[in-house]
PDB file of C-alpha atoms and ligand atoms in Angstrom:
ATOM      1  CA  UNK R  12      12.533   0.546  11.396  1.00  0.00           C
ATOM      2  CA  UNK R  13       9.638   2.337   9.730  1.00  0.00           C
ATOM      3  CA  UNK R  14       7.138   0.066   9.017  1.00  0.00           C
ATOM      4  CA  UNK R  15       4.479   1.376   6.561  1.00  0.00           C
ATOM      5  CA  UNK R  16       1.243  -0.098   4.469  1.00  0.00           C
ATOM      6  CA  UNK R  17      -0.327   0.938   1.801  1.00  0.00           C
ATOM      7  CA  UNK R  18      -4.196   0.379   1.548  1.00  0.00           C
ATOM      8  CA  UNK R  19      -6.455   0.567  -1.113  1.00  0.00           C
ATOM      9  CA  UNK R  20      -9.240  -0.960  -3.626  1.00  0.00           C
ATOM     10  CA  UNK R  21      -8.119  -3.580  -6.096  1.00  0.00           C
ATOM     11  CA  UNK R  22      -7.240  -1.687  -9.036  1.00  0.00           C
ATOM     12  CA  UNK R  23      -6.593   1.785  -7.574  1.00  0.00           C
ATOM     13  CA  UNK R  24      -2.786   2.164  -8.722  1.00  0.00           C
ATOM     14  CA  UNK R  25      -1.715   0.902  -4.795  1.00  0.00           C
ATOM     15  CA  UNK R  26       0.900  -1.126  -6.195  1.00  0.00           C
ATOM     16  CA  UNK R  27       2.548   1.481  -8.677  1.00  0.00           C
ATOM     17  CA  UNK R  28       2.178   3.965  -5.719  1.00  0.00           C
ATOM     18  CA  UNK R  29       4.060   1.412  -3.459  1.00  0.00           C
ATOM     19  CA  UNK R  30       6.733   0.684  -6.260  1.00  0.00           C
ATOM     20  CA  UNK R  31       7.716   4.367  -6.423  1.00  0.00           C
ATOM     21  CA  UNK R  32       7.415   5.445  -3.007  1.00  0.00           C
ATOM     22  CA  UNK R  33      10.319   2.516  -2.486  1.00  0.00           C
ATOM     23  CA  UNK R  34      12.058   2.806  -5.861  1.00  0.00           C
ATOM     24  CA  UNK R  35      12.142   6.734  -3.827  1.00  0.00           C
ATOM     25  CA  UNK R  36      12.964   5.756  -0.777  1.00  0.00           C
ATOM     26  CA  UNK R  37      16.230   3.826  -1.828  1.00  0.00           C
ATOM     27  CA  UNK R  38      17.475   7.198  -3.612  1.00  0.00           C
ATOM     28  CA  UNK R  39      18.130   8.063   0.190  1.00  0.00           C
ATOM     29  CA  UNK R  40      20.659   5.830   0.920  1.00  0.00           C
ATOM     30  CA  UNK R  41      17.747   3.434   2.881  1.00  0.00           C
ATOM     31  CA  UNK R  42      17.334  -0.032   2.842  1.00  0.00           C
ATOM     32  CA  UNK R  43      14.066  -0.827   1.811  1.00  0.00           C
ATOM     33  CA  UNK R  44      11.644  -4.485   1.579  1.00  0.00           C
ATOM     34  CA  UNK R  45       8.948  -4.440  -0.034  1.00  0.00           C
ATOM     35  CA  UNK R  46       6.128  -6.820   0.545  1.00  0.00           C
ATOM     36  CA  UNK R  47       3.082  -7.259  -1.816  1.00  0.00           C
ATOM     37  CA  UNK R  48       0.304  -9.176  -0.671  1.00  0.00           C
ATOM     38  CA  UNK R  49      -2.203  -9.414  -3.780  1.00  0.00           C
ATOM     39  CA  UNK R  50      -3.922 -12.644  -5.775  1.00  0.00           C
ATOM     40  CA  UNK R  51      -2.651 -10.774  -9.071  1.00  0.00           C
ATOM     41  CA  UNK R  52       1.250 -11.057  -6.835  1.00  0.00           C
ATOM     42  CA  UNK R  53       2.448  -8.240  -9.582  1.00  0.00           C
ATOM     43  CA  UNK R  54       3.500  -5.522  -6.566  1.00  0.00           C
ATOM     44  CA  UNK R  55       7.111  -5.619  -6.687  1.00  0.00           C
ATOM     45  CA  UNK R  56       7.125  -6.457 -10.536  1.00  0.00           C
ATOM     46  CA  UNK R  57       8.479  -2.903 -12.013  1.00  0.00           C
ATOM     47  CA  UNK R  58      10.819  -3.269  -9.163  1.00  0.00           C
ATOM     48  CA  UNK R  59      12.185  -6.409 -10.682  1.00  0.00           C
ATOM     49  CA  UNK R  60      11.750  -5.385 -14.347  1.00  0.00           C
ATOM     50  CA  UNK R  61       9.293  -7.234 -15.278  1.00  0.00           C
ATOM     51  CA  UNK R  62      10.133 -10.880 -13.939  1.00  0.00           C
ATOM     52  CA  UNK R  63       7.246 -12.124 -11.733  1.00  0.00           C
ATOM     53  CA  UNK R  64       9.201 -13.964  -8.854  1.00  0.00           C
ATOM     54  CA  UNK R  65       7.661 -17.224  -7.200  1.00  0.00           C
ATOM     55  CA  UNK R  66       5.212 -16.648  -4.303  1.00  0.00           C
ATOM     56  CA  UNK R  67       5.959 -17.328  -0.546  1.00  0.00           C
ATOM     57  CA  UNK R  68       2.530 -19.351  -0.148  1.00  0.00           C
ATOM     58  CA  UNK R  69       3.563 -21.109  -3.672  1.00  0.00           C
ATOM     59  CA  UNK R  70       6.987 -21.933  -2.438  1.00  0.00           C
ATOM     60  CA  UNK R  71       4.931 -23.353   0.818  1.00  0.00           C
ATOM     61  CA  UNK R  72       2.959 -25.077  -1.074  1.00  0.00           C
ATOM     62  CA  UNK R  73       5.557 -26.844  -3.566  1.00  0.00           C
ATOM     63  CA  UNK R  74       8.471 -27.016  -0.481  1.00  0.00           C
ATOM     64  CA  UNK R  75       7.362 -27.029   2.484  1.00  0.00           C
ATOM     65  CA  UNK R  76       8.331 -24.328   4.761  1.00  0.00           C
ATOM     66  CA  UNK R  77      10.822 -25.553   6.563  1.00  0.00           C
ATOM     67  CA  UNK R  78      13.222 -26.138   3.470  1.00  0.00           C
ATOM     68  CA  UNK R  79      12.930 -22.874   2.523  1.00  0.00           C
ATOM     69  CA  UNK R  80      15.727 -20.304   2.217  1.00  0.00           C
ATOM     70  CA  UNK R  81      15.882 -16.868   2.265  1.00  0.00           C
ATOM     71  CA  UNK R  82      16.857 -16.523  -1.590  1.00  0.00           C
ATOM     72  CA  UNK R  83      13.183 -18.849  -2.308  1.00  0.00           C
ATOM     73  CA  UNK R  84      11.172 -15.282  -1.123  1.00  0.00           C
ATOM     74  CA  UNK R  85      13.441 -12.868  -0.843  1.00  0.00           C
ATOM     75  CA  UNK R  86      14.401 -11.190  -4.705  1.00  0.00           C
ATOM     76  CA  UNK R  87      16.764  -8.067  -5.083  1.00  0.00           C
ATOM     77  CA  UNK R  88      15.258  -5.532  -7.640  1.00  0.00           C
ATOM     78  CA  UNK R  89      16.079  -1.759  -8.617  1.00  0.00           C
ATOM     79  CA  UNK R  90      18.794  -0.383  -6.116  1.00  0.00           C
ATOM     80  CA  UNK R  91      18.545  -2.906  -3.843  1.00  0.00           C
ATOM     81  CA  UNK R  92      15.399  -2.836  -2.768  1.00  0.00           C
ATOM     82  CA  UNK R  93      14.427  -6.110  -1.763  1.00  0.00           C
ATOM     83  CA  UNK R  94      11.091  -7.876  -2.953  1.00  0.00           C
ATOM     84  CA  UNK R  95       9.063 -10.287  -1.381  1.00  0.00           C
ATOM     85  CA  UNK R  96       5.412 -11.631  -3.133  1.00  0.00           C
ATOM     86  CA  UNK R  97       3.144 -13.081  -0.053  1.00  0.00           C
ATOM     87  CA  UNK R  98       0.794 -14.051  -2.911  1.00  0.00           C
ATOM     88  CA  UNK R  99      -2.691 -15.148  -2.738  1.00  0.00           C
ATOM     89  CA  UNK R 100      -5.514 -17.867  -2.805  1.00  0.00           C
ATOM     90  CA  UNK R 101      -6.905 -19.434  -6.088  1.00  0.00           C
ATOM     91  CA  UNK R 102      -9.599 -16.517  -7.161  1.00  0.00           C
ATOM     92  CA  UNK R 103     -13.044 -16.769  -5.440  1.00  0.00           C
ATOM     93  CA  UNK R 104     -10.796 -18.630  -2.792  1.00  0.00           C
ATOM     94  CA  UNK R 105     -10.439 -16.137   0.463  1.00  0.00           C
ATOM     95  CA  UNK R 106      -7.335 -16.788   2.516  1.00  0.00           C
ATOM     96  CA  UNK R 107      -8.584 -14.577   5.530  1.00  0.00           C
ATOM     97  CA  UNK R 108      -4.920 -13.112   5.936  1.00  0.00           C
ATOM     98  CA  UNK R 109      -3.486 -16.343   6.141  1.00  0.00           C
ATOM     99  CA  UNK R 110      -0.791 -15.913   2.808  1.00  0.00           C
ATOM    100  CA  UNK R 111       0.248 -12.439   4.364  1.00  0.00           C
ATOM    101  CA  UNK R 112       0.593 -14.040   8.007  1.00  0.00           C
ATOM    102  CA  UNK R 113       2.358 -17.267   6.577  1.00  0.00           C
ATOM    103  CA  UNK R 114       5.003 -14.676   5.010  1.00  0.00           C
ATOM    104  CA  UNK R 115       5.154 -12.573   7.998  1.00  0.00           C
ATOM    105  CA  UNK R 116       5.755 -15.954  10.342  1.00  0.00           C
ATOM    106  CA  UNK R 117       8.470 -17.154   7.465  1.00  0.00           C
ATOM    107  CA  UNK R 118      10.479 -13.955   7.499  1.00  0.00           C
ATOM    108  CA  UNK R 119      10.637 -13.637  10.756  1.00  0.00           C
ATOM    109  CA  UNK R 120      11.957 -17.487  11.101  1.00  0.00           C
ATOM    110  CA  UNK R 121      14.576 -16.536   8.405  1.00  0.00           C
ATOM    111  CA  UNK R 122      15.644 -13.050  10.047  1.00  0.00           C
ATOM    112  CA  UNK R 123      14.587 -11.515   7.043  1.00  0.00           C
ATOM    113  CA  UNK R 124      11.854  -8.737   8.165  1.00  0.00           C
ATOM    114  CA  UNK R 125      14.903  -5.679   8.779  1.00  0.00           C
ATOM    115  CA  UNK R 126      15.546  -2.971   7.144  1.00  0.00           C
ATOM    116  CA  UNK R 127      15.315   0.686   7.182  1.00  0.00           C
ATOM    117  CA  UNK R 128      11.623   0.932   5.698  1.00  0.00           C
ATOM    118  CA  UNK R 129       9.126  -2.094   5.093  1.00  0.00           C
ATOM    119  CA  UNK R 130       6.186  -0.834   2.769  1.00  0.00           C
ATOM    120  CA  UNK R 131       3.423  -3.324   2.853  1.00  0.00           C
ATOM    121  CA  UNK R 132       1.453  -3.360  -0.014  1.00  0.00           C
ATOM    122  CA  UNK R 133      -2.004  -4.684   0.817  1.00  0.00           C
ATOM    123  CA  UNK R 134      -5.509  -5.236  -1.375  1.00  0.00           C
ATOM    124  CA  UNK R 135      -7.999  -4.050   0.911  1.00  0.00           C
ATOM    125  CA  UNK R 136     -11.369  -4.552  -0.991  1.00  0.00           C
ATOM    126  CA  UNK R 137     -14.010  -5.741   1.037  1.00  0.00           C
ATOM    127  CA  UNK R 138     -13.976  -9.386  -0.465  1.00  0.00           C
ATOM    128  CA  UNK R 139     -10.603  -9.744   1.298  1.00  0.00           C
ATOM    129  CA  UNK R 140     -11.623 -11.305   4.217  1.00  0.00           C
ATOM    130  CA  UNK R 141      -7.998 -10.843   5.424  1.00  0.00           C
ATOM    131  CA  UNK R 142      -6.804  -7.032   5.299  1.00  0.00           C
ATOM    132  CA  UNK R 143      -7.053  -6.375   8.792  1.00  0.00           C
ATOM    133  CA  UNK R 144      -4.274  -9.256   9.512  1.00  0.00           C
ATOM    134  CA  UNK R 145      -1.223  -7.092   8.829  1.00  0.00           C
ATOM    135  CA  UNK R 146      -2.625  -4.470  11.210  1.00  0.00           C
ATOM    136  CA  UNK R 147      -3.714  -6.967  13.993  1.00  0.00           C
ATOM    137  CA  UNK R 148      -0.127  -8.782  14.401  1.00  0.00           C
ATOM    138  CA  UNK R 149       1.427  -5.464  15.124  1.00  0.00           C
ATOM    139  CA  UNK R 150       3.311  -5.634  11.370  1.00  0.00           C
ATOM    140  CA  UNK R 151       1.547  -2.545   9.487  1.00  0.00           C
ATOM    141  CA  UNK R 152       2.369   0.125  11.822  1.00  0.00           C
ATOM    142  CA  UNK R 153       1.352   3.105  10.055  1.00  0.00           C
ATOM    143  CA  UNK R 154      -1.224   2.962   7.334  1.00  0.00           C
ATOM    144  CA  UNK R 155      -1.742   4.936   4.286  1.00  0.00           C
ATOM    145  CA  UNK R 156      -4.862   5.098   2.544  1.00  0.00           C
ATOM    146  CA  UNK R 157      -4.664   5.072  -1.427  1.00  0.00           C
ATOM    147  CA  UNK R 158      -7.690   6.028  -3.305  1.00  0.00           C
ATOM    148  CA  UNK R 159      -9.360   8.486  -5.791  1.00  0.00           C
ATOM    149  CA  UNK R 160     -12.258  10.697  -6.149  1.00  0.00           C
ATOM    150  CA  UNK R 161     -14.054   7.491  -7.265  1.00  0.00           C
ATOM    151  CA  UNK R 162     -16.890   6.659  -4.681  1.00  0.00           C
ATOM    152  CA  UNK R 163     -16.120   2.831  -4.675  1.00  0.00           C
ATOM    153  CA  UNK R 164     -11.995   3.716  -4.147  1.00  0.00           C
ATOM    154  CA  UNK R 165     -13.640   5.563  -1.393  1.00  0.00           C
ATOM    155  CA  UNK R 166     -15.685   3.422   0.010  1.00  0.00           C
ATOM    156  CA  UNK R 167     -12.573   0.621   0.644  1.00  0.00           C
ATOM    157  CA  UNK R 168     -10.552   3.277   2.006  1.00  0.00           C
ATOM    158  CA  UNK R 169     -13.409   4.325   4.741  1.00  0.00           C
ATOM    159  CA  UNK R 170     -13.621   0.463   4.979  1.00  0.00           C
ATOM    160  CA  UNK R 171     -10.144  -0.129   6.038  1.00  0.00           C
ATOM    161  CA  UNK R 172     -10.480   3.330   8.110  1.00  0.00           C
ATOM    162  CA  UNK R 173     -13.377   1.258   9.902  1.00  0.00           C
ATOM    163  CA  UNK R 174     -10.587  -1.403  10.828  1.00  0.00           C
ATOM    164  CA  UNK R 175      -8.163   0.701  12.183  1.00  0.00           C
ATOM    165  CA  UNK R 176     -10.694   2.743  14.568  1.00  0.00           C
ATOM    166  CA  UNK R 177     -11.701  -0.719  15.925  1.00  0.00           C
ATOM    167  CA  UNK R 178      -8.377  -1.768  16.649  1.00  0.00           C
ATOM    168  CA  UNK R 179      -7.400   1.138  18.191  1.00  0.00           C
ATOM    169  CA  UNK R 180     -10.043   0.679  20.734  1.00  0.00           C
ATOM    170  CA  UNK R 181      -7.463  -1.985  21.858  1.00  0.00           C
ATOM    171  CA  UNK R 182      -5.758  -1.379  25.090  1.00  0.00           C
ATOM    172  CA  UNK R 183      -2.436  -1.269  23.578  1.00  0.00           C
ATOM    173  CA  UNK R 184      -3.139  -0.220  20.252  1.00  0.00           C
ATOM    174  CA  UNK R 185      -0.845  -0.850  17.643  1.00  0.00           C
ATOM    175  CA  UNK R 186      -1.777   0.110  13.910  1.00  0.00           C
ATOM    176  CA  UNK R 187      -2.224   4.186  13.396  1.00  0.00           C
ATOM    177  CA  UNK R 188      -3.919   5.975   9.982  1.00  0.00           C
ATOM    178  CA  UNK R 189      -0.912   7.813   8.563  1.00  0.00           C
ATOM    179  CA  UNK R 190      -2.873   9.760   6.127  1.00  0.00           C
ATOM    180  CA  UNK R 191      -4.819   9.792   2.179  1.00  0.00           C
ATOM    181  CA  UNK R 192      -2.504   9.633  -0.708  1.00  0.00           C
ATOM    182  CA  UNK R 193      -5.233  10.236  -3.730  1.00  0.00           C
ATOM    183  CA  UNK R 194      -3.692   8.357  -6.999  1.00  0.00           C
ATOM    184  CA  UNK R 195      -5.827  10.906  -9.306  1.00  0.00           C
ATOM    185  CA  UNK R 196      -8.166   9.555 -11.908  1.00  0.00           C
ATOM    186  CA  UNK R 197      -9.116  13.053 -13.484  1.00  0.00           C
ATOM    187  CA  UNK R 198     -12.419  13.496 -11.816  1.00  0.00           C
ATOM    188  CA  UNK R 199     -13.785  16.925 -11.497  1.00  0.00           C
ATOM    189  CA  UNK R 200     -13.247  18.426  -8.120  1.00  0.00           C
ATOM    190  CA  UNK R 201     -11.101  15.131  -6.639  1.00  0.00           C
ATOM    191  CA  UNK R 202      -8.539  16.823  -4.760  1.00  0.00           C
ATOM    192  CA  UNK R 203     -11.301  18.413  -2.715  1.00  0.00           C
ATOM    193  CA  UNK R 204     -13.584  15.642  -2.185  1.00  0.00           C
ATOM    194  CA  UNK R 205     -10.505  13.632  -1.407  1.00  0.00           C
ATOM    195  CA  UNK R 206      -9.262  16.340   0.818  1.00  0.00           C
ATOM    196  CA  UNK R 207     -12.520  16.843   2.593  1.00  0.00           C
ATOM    197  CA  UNK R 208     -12.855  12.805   3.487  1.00  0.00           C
ATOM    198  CA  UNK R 209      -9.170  12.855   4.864  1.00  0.00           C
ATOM    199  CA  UNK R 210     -10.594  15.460   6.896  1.00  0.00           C
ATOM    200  CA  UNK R 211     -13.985  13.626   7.770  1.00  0.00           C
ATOM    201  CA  UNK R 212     -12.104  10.685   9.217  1.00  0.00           C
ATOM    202  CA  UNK R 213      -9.345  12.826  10.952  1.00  0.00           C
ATOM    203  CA  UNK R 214      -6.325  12.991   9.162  1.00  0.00           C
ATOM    204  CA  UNK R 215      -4.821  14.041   6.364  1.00  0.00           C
ATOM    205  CA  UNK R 216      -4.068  14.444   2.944  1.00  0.00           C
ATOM    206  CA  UNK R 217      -0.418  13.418   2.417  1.00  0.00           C
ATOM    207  CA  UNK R 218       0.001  13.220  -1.404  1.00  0.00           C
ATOM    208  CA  UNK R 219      -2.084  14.060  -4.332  1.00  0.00           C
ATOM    209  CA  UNK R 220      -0.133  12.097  -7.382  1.00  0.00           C
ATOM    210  CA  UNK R 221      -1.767  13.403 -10.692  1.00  0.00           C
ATOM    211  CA  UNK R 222      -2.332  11.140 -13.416  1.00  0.00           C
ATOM    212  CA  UNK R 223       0.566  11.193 -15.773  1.00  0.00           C
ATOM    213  CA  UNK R 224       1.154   9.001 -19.052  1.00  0.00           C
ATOM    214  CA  UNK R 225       4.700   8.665 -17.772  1.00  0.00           C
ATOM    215  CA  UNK R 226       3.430   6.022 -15.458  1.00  0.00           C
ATOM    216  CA  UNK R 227       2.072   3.972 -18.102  1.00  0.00           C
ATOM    217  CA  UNK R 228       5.252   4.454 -20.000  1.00  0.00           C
ATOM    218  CA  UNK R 229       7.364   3.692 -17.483  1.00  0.00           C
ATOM    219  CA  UNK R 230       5.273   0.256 -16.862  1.00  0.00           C
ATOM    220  CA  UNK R 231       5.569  -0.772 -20.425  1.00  0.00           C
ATOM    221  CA  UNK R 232       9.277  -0.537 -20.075  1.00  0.00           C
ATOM    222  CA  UNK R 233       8.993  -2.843 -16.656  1.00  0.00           C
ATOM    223  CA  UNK R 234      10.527   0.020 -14.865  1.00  0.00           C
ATOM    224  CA  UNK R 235       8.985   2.518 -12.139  1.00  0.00           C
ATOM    225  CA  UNK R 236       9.022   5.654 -13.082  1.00  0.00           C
ATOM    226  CA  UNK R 237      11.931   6.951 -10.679  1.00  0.00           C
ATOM    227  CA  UNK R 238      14.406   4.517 -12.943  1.00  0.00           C
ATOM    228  CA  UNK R 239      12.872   4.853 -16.171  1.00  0.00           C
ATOM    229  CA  UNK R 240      12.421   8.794 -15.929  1.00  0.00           C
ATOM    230  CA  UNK R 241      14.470   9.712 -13.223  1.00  0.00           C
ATOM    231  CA  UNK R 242      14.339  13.953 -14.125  1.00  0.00           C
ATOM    232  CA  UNK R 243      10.428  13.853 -14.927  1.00  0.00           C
ATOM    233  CA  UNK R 244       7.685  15.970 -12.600  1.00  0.00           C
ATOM    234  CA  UNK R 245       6.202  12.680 -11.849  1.00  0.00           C
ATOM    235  CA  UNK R 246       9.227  10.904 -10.413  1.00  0.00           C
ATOM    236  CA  UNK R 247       9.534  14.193  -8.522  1.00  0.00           C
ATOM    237  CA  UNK R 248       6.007  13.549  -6.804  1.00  0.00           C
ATOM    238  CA  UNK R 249       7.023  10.448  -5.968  1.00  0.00           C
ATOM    239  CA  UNK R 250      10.449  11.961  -4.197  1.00  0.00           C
ATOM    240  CA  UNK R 251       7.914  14.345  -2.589  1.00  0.00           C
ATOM    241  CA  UNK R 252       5.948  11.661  -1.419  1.00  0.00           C
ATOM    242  CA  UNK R 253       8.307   9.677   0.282  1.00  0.00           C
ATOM    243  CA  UNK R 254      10.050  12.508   1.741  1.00  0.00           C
ATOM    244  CA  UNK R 255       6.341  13.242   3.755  1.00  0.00           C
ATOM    245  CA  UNK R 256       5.649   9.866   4.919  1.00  0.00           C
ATOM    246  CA  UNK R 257       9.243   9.609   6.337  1.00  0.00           C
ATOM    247  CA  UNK R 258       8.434  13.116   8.119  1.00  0.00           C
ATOM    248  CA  UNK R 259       5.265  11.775   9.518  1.00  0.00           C
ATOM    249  CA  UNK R 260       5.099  10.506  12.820  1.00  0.00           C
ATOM    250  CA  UNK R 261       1.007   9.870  13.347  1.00  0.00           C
ATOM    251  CA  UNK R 262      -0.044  11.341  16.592  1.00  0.00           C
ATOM    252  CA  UNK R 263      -1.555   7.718  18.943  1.00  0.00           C
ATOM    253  CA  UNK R 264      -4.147   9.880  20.364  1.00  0.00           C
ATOM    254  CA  UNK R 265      -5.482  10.883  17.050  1.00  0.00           C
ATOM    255  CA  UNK R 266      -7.568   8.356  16.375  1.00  0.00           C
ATOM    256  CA  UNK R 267      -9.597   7.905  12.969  1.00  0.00           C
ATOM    257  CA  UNK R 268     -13.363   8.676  12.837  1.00  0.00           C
ATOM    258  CA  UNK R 269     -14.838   6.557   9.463  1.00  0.00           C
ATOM    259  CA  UNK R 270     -17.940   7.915   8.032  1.00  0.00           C
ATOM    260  CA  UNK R 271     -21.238   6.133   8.008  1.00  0.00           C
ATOM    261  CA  UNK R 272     -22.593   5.162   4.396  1.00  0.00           C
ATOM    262  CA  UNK R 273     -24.911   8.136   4.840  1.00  0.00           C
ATOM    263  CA  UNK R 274     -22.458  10.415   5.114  1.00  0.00           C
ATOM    264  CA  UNK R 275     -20.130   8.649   2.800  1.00  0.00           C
ATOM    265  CA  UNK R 276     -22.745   8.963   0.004  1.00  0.00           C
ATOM    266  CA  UNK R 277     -23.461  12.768   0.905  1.00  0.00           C
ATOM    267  CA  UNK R 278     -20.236  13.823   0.628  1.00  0.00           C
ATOM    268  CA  UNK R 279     -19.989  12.130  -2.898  1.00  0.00           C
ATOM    269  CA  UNK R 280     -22.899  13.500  -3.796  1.00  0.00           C
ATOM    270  CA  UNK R 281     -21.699  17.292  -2.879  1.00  0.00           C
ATOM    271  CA  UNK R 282     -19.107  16.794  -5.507  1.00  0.00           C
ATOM    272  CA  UNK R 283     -19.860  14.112  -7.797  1.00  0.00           C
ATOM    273  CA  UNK R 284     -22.123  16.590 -10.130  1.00  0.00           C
ATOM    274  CA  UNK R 285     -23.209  16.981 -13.242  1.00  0.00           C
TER     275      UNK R 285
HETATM  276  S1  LIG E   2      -4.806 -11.381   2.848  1.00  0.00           S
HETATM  277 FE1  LIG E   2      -6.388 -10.733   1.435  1.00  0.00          FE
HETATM  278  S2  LIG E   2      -5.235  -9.781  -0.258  1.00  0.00           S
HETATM  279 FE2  LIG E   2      -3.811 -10.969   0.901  1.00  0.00          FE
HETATM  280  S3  LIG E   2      -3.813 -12.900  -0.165  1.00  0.00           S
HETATM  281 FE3  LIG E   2      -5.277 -13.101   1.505  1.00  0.00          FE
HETATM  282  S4  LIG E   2      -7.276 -12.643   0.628  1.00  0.00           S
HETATM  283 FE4  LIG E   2      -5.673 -11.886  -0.730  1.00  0.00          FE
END
């Protein structure tokens, strides 16, 4: 079982990434869970056309979790995949990982968390106190940076770099940095500044998805784009992607080097120019 997690800043496109990548990944035959953790719980929406299904720390909340059943949390959307909404706190509220560990804990108790792929789709902005969780309990296994040319999008991602290189201090370490996937925003010069901080904290640059009004299309229709324009370039960078991060293996002994604020700022500053 592959178990991969997307990173990024609130607001970077993380969840559309994630909803594609799987919506991809199913085309191969896999089976696939996908498990949003967000306060805005809208990861697996496009997945499930639209409807916003109840989340797991609601359900807790309203049931208890010991009467729960797998059908409460567990919703089947576009070819299968299967969807799963850890949800969040009340805003200004952190839960310090605790809705995404809750879920975790109640999948397991259900025999729920199988599958071929599990892509974890996590907010990692700096005011959630929690992101590291997922990587801590040994459930994100391989993480994926999302992010732009955009110096805050950059800034989370070297962030949630930051968390990784400290855990993999750990004896047995168990959370790797499988690579940058840049969700482009049109800056000037992006792919190279993203390129060149994939670099700067050892790894790589996996995907490059330009932006495409396909994708806001597609989302107006509920749909990703894979079902809603199955023959389109973009659905094809999607393919593309998925096909990559199922190649990649990350190497243990690699481990990730996150830049100081310094450098951070220097390196935006070669590219973000007049
Ligand atoms: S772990 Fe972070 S993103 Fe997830 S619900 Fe808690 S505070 Fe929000």
């Amino acid at each position: 079982m592959k178990q991969i997690a997307l990173y990024g800043k609130g607001g970077i496109g993380k969840s559309t990434t994630s909803a594609n990548l799987s919506a991809a990944l199913s085309e191969k035959s896999l089976d696939i869970l996908q498990i949003g953790c967000d306060p805005k719980h809208d990861s697996t929406r496009m997945l499930m056309h639209g409807e916003w299904i109840p989340t797991v720390l609601d359900l807790v909340r309203a049931k208890g979790d010991a009467n729960l059943t797998v059908s409460d949390v567990i919703y089947t959307g576009y070819n299968g995949i299967r969807c799963v909404e850890a949800g969040g706190p009340e805003p200004g509220i952190g839960c310090a990982g605790r809705g995404i560990i809750a879920t975790f804990q109640l999948l397991e108790k259900l025999e729920a968390l199988y599958g071929d792929v599990i892509v974890y789709d996590v907010l990692g902005d700096v005011v959630c106190g929690g992101f590291a969780m997922p990587m801590r309990e040994g459930y994100a296994r391989e993480v994926y940076l999302v992010t732009s040319g955009d110096f805050m999008a950059l800034y989370a991602a070297n962030n949630i770099c930051k968390a990784i290189a400290r855990l993999s201090k750990r004896a047995k370490p168990c959370c790797f940095l499988g690579g940058v996937i840049c969700n482009s925003q049109n800056i000037k010069d992006e792919y190279e500044l993203v390129s060149e901080f994939a670099g700067r904290i050892n790894t790589k640059l996996l995907g490059f998805i330009p932006r495409s009004q396909i994708v806001r299309i597609a989302e107006v229709n509920k749909q990703t784009v894979l079902e809603y324009a199955p023959d389109s370039e973009q659905a094809g960078i999607y393919r593309q992607l998925a096909e990559t991060i199922m190649k990649n293996t990350p190497d243990p002994a690699k481990k990730p080097t996150p830049l100081s604020m310094d450098e951070l700022e220097k390196l935006a500053q070669k590219y973000i120019t007049a």
